[in-house]
């Protein structure tokens, strides 16, 4: 017997990707239901070679469903996740609503799979922010070997991280540059995104960090290790899919760049592409549609005692959201529910 699965937000960037990954990985599902808002009632979405008609989440009865993968934003999650959980359906949520609740596990399966047991507290499991997910996959094996003290990360985040409206805005602004009279007014983003970069993702906090930067700090501590210090600068760039990160790491013990490269080559979820020649690294375009967290440009930082620099790229809609959520669903199935 397989699982009965709900995908909420099935018409969105992450929801569509979750459906395609469930099909690709042949998730053992007897039934998959696609939900979104009333606006999308009847909209057809693909699930492998099948087509599903989207239902309205409002009033949906989750009873009898094993798990619900949510990608509907924090406001709608606040309303519907407790309903699903109270009806006995485990929620795997992509929004930031529950990530910092100590009662709710925040999981990247390659890093802290054992935390899954905590799902029992509230029947909810949180999926991390896209930029955190790929970073901790790359940091974990290095931390196990040489203990990370401090991380300085700068991100180059694609517009799909801001949902379908973000992708539409980059597309329409780019076209607008070539069509005289067409508007290039920012709507979703704070400034023009076409042919530009914007050093703000999410709102500003009192101390001058943005919320996205704060999330990378708080989530890395929760998933990897509370003792690791992180400081981040998060930047939106005119790329459709794929987040990139420049990561500087200080360790307690010395870690040679060749050993780091060997460790990362063996690490789950990581693919090292690191040739010291023109083009011998990964850019976001190559990461789109792929599952791996790519690591390139691994090199010693000579300015500190035990330092390394690296470049990390991943498809934000996959490892940064949908793939990680499906991996959590697989973990929940294999370790806990054990139906299929
Ligand atoms: N994109 C990423 O890289 C990424 C990474 C990590 C986490 N996330 C999180 O994943 C969630 C979805 O992001 P996205 O990029 O997929 O956004 P999106 O492309 O804008 O899609 C939003 C989805 O949510 C649904 N929705 C919105 N309001 C709703 C409501 N009141 N009731 C029911 N459904 C509602 C939409 O349905 P309609 O089509 O009917 O409006 C749509 O299916 C967000 O919480 C986001 O923070 C995104």
Short mmCIF file of C-alpha atoms and ligand atoms in Angstrom, two decimals:
data_model
loop_
_atom_site.label_atom_id
_atom_site.label_comp_id
_atom_site.label_asym_id
_atom_site.label_seq_id
_atom_site.Cartn_x
_atom_site.Cartn_y
_atom_site.Cartn_z
CA UNK A 1 0.00 0.00 0.00
CA UNK A 2 1.32 3.46 -0.90
CA UNK A 3 0.78 6.91 0.54
CA UNK A 4 -2.01 9.41 0.04
CA UNK A 5 -0.29 12.73 -0.64
CA UNK A 6 -1.47 16.33 -0.90
CA UNK A 7 0.49 19.03 -2.76
CA UNK A 8 -0.74 22.48 -1.69
CA UNK A 9 0.35 25.40 -3.89
CA UNK A 10 0.37 23.09 -6.91
CA UNK A 11 0.04 25.99 -9.39
CA UNK A 12 3.13 27.80 -8.03
CA UNK A 13 6.83 27.48 -8.85
CA UNK A 14 7.61 25.20 -5.92
CA UNK A 15 4.34 23.22 -6.07
CA UNK A 16 4.79 22.35 -9.76
CA UNK A 17 8.34 21.29 -9.06
CA UNK A 18 7.21 19.11 -6.12
CA UNK A 19 4.74 17.30 -8.38
CA UNK A 20 7.36 16.72 -11.01
CA UNK A 21 9.93 15.45 -8.47
CA UNK A 22 7.40 13.12 -6.79
CA UNK A 23 6.76 11.59 -10.23
CA UNK A 24 10.45 11.52 -11.23
CA UNK A 25 11.50 9.76 -8.04
CA UNK A 26 8.53 7.38 -8.27
CA UNK A 27 7.39 8.33 -4.80
CA UNK A 28 5.19 5.44 -3.62
CA UNK A 29 1.89 7.33 -3.74
CA UNK A 30 -1.49 5.69 -4.29
CA UNK A 31 -3.10 9.08 -4.65
CA UNK A 32 -1.83 12.64 -5.20
CA UNK A 33 -4.17 15.62 -4.83
CA UNK A 34 -3.26 19.09 -6.14
CA UNK A 35 -4.55 22.06 -4.11
CA UNK A 36 -4.26 25.83 -4.54
CA UNK A 37 -6.45 28.86 -3.90
CA UNK A 38 -10.00 29.18 -5.21
CA UNK A 39 -8.56 31.30 -8.08
CA UNK A 40 -7.01 28.16 -9.54
CA UNK A 41 -9.97 25.80 -9.16
CA UNK A 42 -9.87 23.35 -12.08
CA UNK A 43 -6.43 24.50 -13.34
CA UNK A 44 -4.58 21.54 -14.80
CA UNK A 45 -1.12 20.69 -13.50
CA UNK A 46 1.22 17.90 -14.60
CA UNK A 47 2.10 14.95 -12.43
CA UNK A 48 4.46 12.80 -14.50
CA UNK A 49 2.48 11.79 -17.57
CA UNK A 50 -0.82 12.46 -15.79
CA UNK A 51 -2.75 15.69 -15.46
CA UNK A 52 -4.36 16.69 -12.17
CA UNK A 53 -7.18 19.21 -11.77
CA UNK A 54 -6.45 21.64 -8.95
CA UNK A 55 -8.89 21.74 -6.04
CA UNK A 56 -9.57 24.57 -3.60
CA UNK A 57 -7.66 24.16 -0.32
CA UNK A 58 -10.44 25.97 1.52
CA UNK A 59 -12.73 23.32 3.01
CA UNK A 60 -10.53 20.42 1.83
CA UNK A 61 -10.73 17.43 4.19
CA UNK A 62 -7.21 16.13 4.92
CA UNK A 63 -8.52 13.10 6.85
CA UNK A 64 -7.00 9.87 5.51
CA UNK A 65 -4.09 11.68 3.77
CA UNK A 66 -0.65 10.71 5.11
CA UNK A 67 1.28 13.85 4.25
CA UNK A 68 0.76 17.28 2.73
CA UNK A 69 3.59 19.18 1.02
CA UNK A 70 2.78 22.88 1.43
CA UNK A 71 4.13 25.75 -0.75
CA UNK A 72 1.49 28.44 -0.29
CA UNK A 73 3.29 31.21 1.65
CA UNK A 74 3.16 31.95 5.38
CA UNK A 75 -0.29 33.57 5.62
CA UNK A 76 -2.17 30.72 3.97
CA UNK A 77 0.00 28.16 5.80
CA UNK A 78 -0.98 29.70 9.14
CA UNK A 79 -4.61 29.05 8.25
CA UNK A 80 -4.43 25.61 6.64
CA UNK A 81 -1.44 23.74 8.17
CA UNK A 82 -3.05 23.41 11.63
CA UNK A 83 -6.21 22.09 9.97
CA UNK A 84 -4.29 19.42 8.04
CA UNK A 85 -2.27 18.48 11.15
CA UNK A 86 -5.37 18.22 13.35
CA UNK A 87 -6.91 15.90 10.75
CA UNK A 88 -3.93 13.53 11.09
CA UNK A 89 -1.98 14.56 7.97
CA UNK A 90 1.72 15.41 8.47
CA UNK A 91 2.56 18.81 6.94
CA UNK A 92 5.93 19.40 5.25
CA UNK A 93 6.01 23.16 4.89
CA UNK A 94 8.09 25.35 2.59
CA UNK A 95 7.18 28.69 4.15
CA UNK A 96 9.20 30.33 6.91
CA UNK A 97 6.27 30.24 9.38
CA UNK A 98 7.38 27.28 11.51
CA UNK A 99 11.12 27.15 10.85
CA UNK A 100 12.18 28.82 14.11
CA UNK A 101 9.68 27.06 16.39
CA UNK A 102 11.81 24.86 18.68
CA UNK A 103 8.99 22.28 18.71
CA UNK A 104 9.14 21.88 14.93
CA UNK A 105 11.99 20.09 13.16
CA UNK A 106 13.75 21.96 10.35
CA UNK A 107 15.29 19.35 8.11
CA UNK A 108 17.85 18.90 5.37
CA UNK A 109 18.05 15.10 5.07
CA UNK A 110 21.80 15.03 4.24
CA UNK A 111 22.52 17.01 7.43
CA UNK A 112 20.05 16.32 10.27
CA UNK A 113 17.78 13.45 9.24
CA UNK A 114 17.45 12.26 12.86
CA UNK A 115 15.54 15.42 13.78
CA UNK A 116 12.55 13.94 11.91
CA UNK A 117 11.38 12.30 15.15
CA UNK A 118 10.31 15.77 16.33
CA UNK A 119 7.44 15.74 13.83
CA UNK A 120 5.36 14.12 16.57
CA UNK A 121 5.19 17.41 18.52
CA UNK A 122 2.92 19.23 16.08
CA UNK A 123 2.59 16.95 13.03
CA UNK A 124 4.52 19.64 11.13
CA UNK A 125 8.03 19.58 9.61
CA UNK A 126 9.66 22.72 8.20
CA UNK A 127 11.72 22.97 5.02
CA UNK A 128 14.51 25.58 5.12
CA UNK A 129 15.11 28.71 3.11
CA UNK A 130 16.58 28.00 -0.32
CA UNK A 131 19.93 29.67 0.34
CA UNK A 132 20.38 27.85 3.65
CA UNK A 133 19.57 24.40 2.25
CA UNK A 134 22.34 24.33 -0.34
CA UNK A 135 24.88 25.93 2.00
CA UNK A 136 24.44 23.41 4.83
CA UNK A 137 24.71 20.49 2.40
CA UNK A 138 28.17 21.78 1.45
CA UNK A 139 29.19 22.76 5.00
CA UNK A 140 28.17 19.57 6.85
CA UNK A 141 30.97 17.22 5.67
CA UNK A 142 33.59 19.95 6.20
CA UNK A 143 32.24 20.69 9.68
CA UNK A 144 32.43 16.99 10.58
CA UNK A 145 36.12 16.95 9.63
CA UNK A 146 37.50 20.29 10.89
CA UNK A 147 34.75 22.05 12.98
CA UNK A 148 33.53 25.28 11.47
CA UNK A 149 33.87 28.40 13.63
CA UNK A 150 32.62 31.13 11.31
CA UNK A 151 31.07 31.48 7.86
CA UNK A 152 30.93 34.64 5.74
CA UNK A 153 28.52 34.15 2.85
CA UNK A 154 27.40 36.39 -0.02
CA UNK A 155 24.52 35.14 -2.10
CA UNK A 156 23.52 35.74 -5.73
CA UNK A 157 19.87 34.69 -5.67
CA UNK A 158 17.67 34.11 -8.71
CA UNK A 159 14.29 35.76 -9.22
CA UNK A 160 12.39 32.43 -9.03
CA UNK A 161 13.11 32.57 -5.29
CA UNK A 162 10.47 35.33 -5.25
CA UNK A 163 7.81 33.10 -6.89
CA UNK A 164 6.26 33.29 -10.32
CA UNK A 165 5.72 37.07 -9.98
CA UNK A 166 9.48 37.50 -9.63
CA UNK A 167 10.15 35.55 -12.83
CA UNK A 168 7.47 37.52 -14.70
CA UNK A 169 9.02 40.80 -13.55
CA UNK A 170 12.51 39.94 -14.81
CA UNK A 171 11.04 38.78 -18.12
CA UNK A 172 8.83 41.83 -18.65
CA UNK A 173 11.53 44.31 -17.61
CA UNK A 174 14.07 42.64 -19.90
CA UNK A 175 11.65 42.75 -22.84
CA UNK A 176 10.71 46.31 -21.87
CA UNK A 177 14.28 47.45 -22.37
CA UNK A 178 13.93 46.68 -26.07
CA UNK A 179 10.34 47.80 -26.68
CA UNK A 180 10.14 51.61 -26.69
CA UNK A 181 7.47 52.89 -24.32
CA UNK A 182 7.08 49.60 -22.38
CA UNK A 183 7.11 50.10 -18.57
CA UNK A 184 10.08 48.86 -16.51
CA UNK A 185 8.61 49.96 -13.16
CA UNK A 186 9.59 47.68 -10.24
CA UNK A 187 6.66 45.90 -8.56
CA UNK A 188 7.79 42.71 -6.85
CA UNK A 189 11.37 43.90 -6.35
CA UNK A 190 12.49 47.12 -4.69
CA UNK A 191 14.50 48.32 -7.71
CA UNK A 192 14.86 47.43 -11.37
CA UNK A 193 16.05 43.81 -11.56
CA UNK A 194 16.81 43.49 -15.29
CA UNK A 195 20.52 44.27 -15.90
CA UNK A 196 20.93 45.13 -12.21
CA UNK A 197 21.54 43.55 -8.78
CA UNK A 198 19.63 44.38 -5.58
CA UNK A 199 21.22 44.05 -2.11
CA UNK A 200 17.91 43.41 -0.39
CA UNK A 201 15.87 40.22 -0.05
CA UNK A 202 12.92 40.40 2.34
CA UNK A 203 12.45 43.23 4.84
CA UNK A 204 15.03 45.10 6.93
CA UNK A 205 15.46 44.19 10.60
CA UNK A 206 16.37 46.64 13.37
CA UNK A 207 20.10 45.81 13.30
CA UNK A 208 20.41 46.52 9.54
CA UNK A 209 20.36 42.90 8.37
CA UNK A 210 17.62 41.81 6.02
CA UNK A 211 15.26 39.03 7.09
CA UNK A 212 16.77 36.73 4.43
CA UNK A 213 20.23 37.25 5.96
CA UNK A 214 18.87 36.62 9.44
CA UNK A 215 17.18 33.42 8.19
CA UNK A 216 20.51 32.05 6.91
CA UNK A 217 22.06 32.63 10.33
CA UNK A 218 19.19 31.19 12.41
CA UNK A 219 18.54 28.22 10.13
CA UNK A 220 22.20 27.18 9.81
CA UNK A 221 22.43 27.15 13.60
CA UNK A 222 19.26 25.06 13.94
CA UNK A 223 20.15 22.55 11.20
CA UNK A 224 23.94 22.28 11.43
CA UNK A 225 25.22 23.45 14.81
CA UNK A 226 24.27 26.34 17.14
CA UNK A 227 27.95 27.10 17.72
CA UNK A 228 28.65 28.01 14.08
CA UNK A 229 28.77 31.79 13.54
CA UNK A 230 27.34 33.01 10.25
CA UNK A 231 27.21 36.44 8.66
CA UNK A 232 25.42 36.88 5.33
CA UNK A 233 24.79 39.41 2.57
CA UNK A 234 21.91 38.34 0.34
CA UNK A 235 21.62 39.80 -3.15
CA UNK A 236 18.97 39.35 -5.86
CA UNK A 237 20.43 38.95 -9.34
CA UNK A 238 18.84 38.80 -12.81
CA UNK A 239 19.00 35.01 -13.13
CA UNK A 240 15.79 32.99 -13.57
CA UNK A 241 16.72 29.79 -11.71
CA UNK A 242 19.69 28.82 -9.51
CA UNK A 243 21.16 30.46 -6.44
CA UNK A 244 24.92 30.97 -6.15
CA UNK A 245 26.93 31.60 -2.99
CA UNK A 246 30.44 32.74 -2.29
CA UNK A 247 31.32 31.10 1.03
CA UNK A 248 34.31 31.87 3.25
CA UNK A 249 34.83 29.40 6.10
CA UNK A 250 37.06 29.52 9.18
CA UNK A 251 37.72 26.19 10.88
CA UNK A 252 39.07 25.17 14.27
CA UNK A 253 41.48 22.70 12.64
CA UNK A 254 43.52 23.12 9.48
CA UNK A 255 41.83 21.71 6.39
CA UNK A 256 43.84 21.49 3.21
CA UNK A 257 42.02 22.45 -0.01
CA UNK A 258 42.76 19.07 -1.64
CA UNK A 259 41.37 17.19 1.33
CA UNK A 260 38.30 19.46 1.35
CA UNK A 261 37.78 18.67 -2.35
CA UNK A 262 38.05 14.91 -1.65
CA UNK A 263 35.63 15.15 1.30
CA UNK A 264 33.10 17.07 -0.80
CA UNK A 265 33.42 14.57 -3.68
CA UNK A 266 32.21 11.83 -1.30
CA UNK A 267 29.49 13.92 0.36
CA UNK A 268 25.81 13.10 -0.20
CA UNK A 269 24.02 15.58 -2.44
CA UNK A 270 27.25 17.35 -3.50
CA UNK A 271 28.89 17.38 -6.92
CA UNK A 272 32.34 18.94 -7.19
CA UNK A 273 33.20 20.66 -10.49
CA UNK A 274 36.48 22.38 -9.80
CA UNK A 275 38.99 22.72 -12.60
CA UNK A 276 41.34 25.67 -12.40
CA UNK A 277 40.82 26.68 -16.01
CA UNK A 278 38.40 28.99 -17.83
CA UNK A 279 34.86 27.67 -17.35
CA UNK A 280 35.98 24.94 -14.94
CA UNK A 281 33.19 25.72 -12.45
CA UNK A 282 29.39 25.65 -12.30
CA UNK A 283 27.13 28.63 -13.01
CA UNK A 284 23.42 28.80 -12.12
CA UNK A 285 22.27 28.02 -15.66
CA UNK A 286 23.84 24.55 -15.48
CA UNK A 287 22.27 23.90 -12.08
CA UNK A 288 18.68 24.50 -13.26
CA UNK A 289 16.67 21.29 -13.30
CA UNK A 290 19.40 19.38 -11.43
CA UNK A 291 19.33 17.91 -7.93
CA UNK A 292 22.95 18.43 -6.91
CA UNK A 293 24.49 21.13 -4.79
CA UNK A 294 27.51 22.03 -6.93
CA UNK A 295 30.78 23.15 -5.36
CA UNK A 296 33.53 24.87 -7.34
CA UNK A 297 36.48 27.23 -6.75
CA UNK A 298 37.66 25.43 -3.58
CA UNK A 299 40.77 27.22 -2.37
CA UNK A 300 42.71 28.08 0.74
CA UNK A 301 42.05 31.49 2.32
CA UNK A 302 45.59 32.61 3.09
CA UNK A 303 44.46 35.59 5.22
CA UNK A 304 43.38 33.49 8.23
CA UNK A 305 44.86 30.51 10.04
CA UNK A 306 42.39 27.81 8.97
CA UNK A 307 40.36 29.23 6.12
CA UNK A 308 38.79 28.05 2.88
CA UNK A 309 36.81 29.75 0.12
CA UNK A 310 34.33 28.05 -2.15
CA UNK A 311 31.57 28.70 -4.69
CA UNK A 312 28.28 26.84 -4.23
CA UNK A 313 25.42 26.68 -6.74
CA UNK A 314 22.09 24.87 -6.72
CA UNK A 315 18.62 24.98 -8.27
CA UNK A 316 16.67 26.94 -5.66
CA UNK A 317 13.36 25.43 -6.71
CA UNK A 318 14.74 21.90 -6.29
CA UNK A 319 17.29 21.48 -3.43
CA UNK A 320 16.23 24.88 -2.13
CA UNK A 321 12.58 23.88 -1.86
CA UNK A 322 10.78 21.09 -3.75
CA UNK A 323 13.47 18.39 -3.80
CA UNK A 324 14.28 18.87 -0.13
CA UNK A 325 10.55 18.65 0.72
CA UNK A 326 10.21 15.40 -1.26
CA UNK A 327 13.36 14.01 0.43
CA UNK A 328 11.72 14.79 3.79
CA UNK A 329 8.57 12.99 2.59
CA UNK A 330 10.72 9.96 1.68
CA UNK A 331 12.42 10.08 5.08
CA UNK A 332 9.06 10.29 6.84
CA UNK A 333 7.81 7.34 4.81
CA UNK A 334 10.90 5.15 5.25
CA UNK A 335 11.62 5.84 8.92
CA UNK A 336 8.25 6.57 10.48
CA UNK A 337 5.10 5.75 8.54
CA UNK A 338 6.55 2.66 6.81
CA UNK A 339 3.53 2.04 4.61
CA UNK A 340 5.10 1.42 1.23
N1 LIG B 1 10.80 29.82 -4.80
C1 LIG B 1 11.72 29.38 -3.96
O1 LIG B 1 12.92 29.30 -4.27
C2 LIG B 1 11.34 28.99 -2.57
C3 LIG B 1 12.30 28.36 -1.80
C4 LIG B 1 11.98 27.98 -0.51
C5 LIG B 1 10.72 28.23 -0.05
N2 LIG B 1 9.78 28.84 -0.82
C6 LIG B 1 8.45 29.07 -0.26
O2 LIG B 1 7.48 28.27 -0.93
C7 LIG B 1 6.23 28.94 -0.93
C8 LIG B 1 5.70 29.07 -2.35
O3 LIG B 1 6.64 29.76 -3.15
P1 LIG B 1 6.55 29.80 -4.74
O4 LIG B 1 7.86 30.33 -5.18
O5 LIG B 1 6.08 28.49 -5.30
O6 LIG B 1 5.39 30.91 -4.95
P2 LIG B 1 4.42 31.13 -6.19
O7 LIG B 1 5.06 30.64 -7.46
O8 LIG B 1 3.99 32.53 -6.12
O9 LIG B 1 3.16 30.17 -5.88
C9 LIG B 1 2.32 30.37 -4.77
C10 LIG B 1 1.35 29.21 -4.63
O10 LIG B 1 0.61 29.39 -3.41
C11 LIG B 1 -0.78 29.36 -3.71
N3 LIG B 1 -1.49 30.27 -2.80
C12 LIG B 1 -1.26 31.57 -2.58
N4 LIG B 1 -2.14 32.06 -1.68
C13 LIG B 1 -2.95 31.03 -1.35
C14 LIG B 1 -4.08 30.89 -0.49
N5 LIG B 1 -4.55 31.91 0.23
N6 LIG B 1 -4.67 29.69 -0.38
C15 LIG B 1 -4.21 28.64 -1.09
N7 LIG B 1 -3.15 28.69 -1.94
C16 LIG B 1 -2.53 29.88 -2.06
C17 LIG B 1 -0.87 29.84 -5.14
O11 LIG B 1 -2.10 29.43 -5.67
P3 LIG B 1 -2.83 30.30 -6.81
O12 LIG B 1 -2.10 30.00 -8.08
O13 LIG B 1 -4.21 29.75 -6.77
O14 LIG B 1 -2.72 31.74 -6.40
C18 LIG B 1 0.32 29.12 -5.76
O15 LIG B 1 0.01 27.78 -6.02
C19 LIG B 1 6.48 30.29 -0.23
O16 LIG B 1 6.16 30.13 1.14
C20 LIG B 1 7.97 30.48 -0.40
O17 LIG B 1 8.51 31.31 0.60
C21 LIG B 1 10.06 29.22 -2.09
#
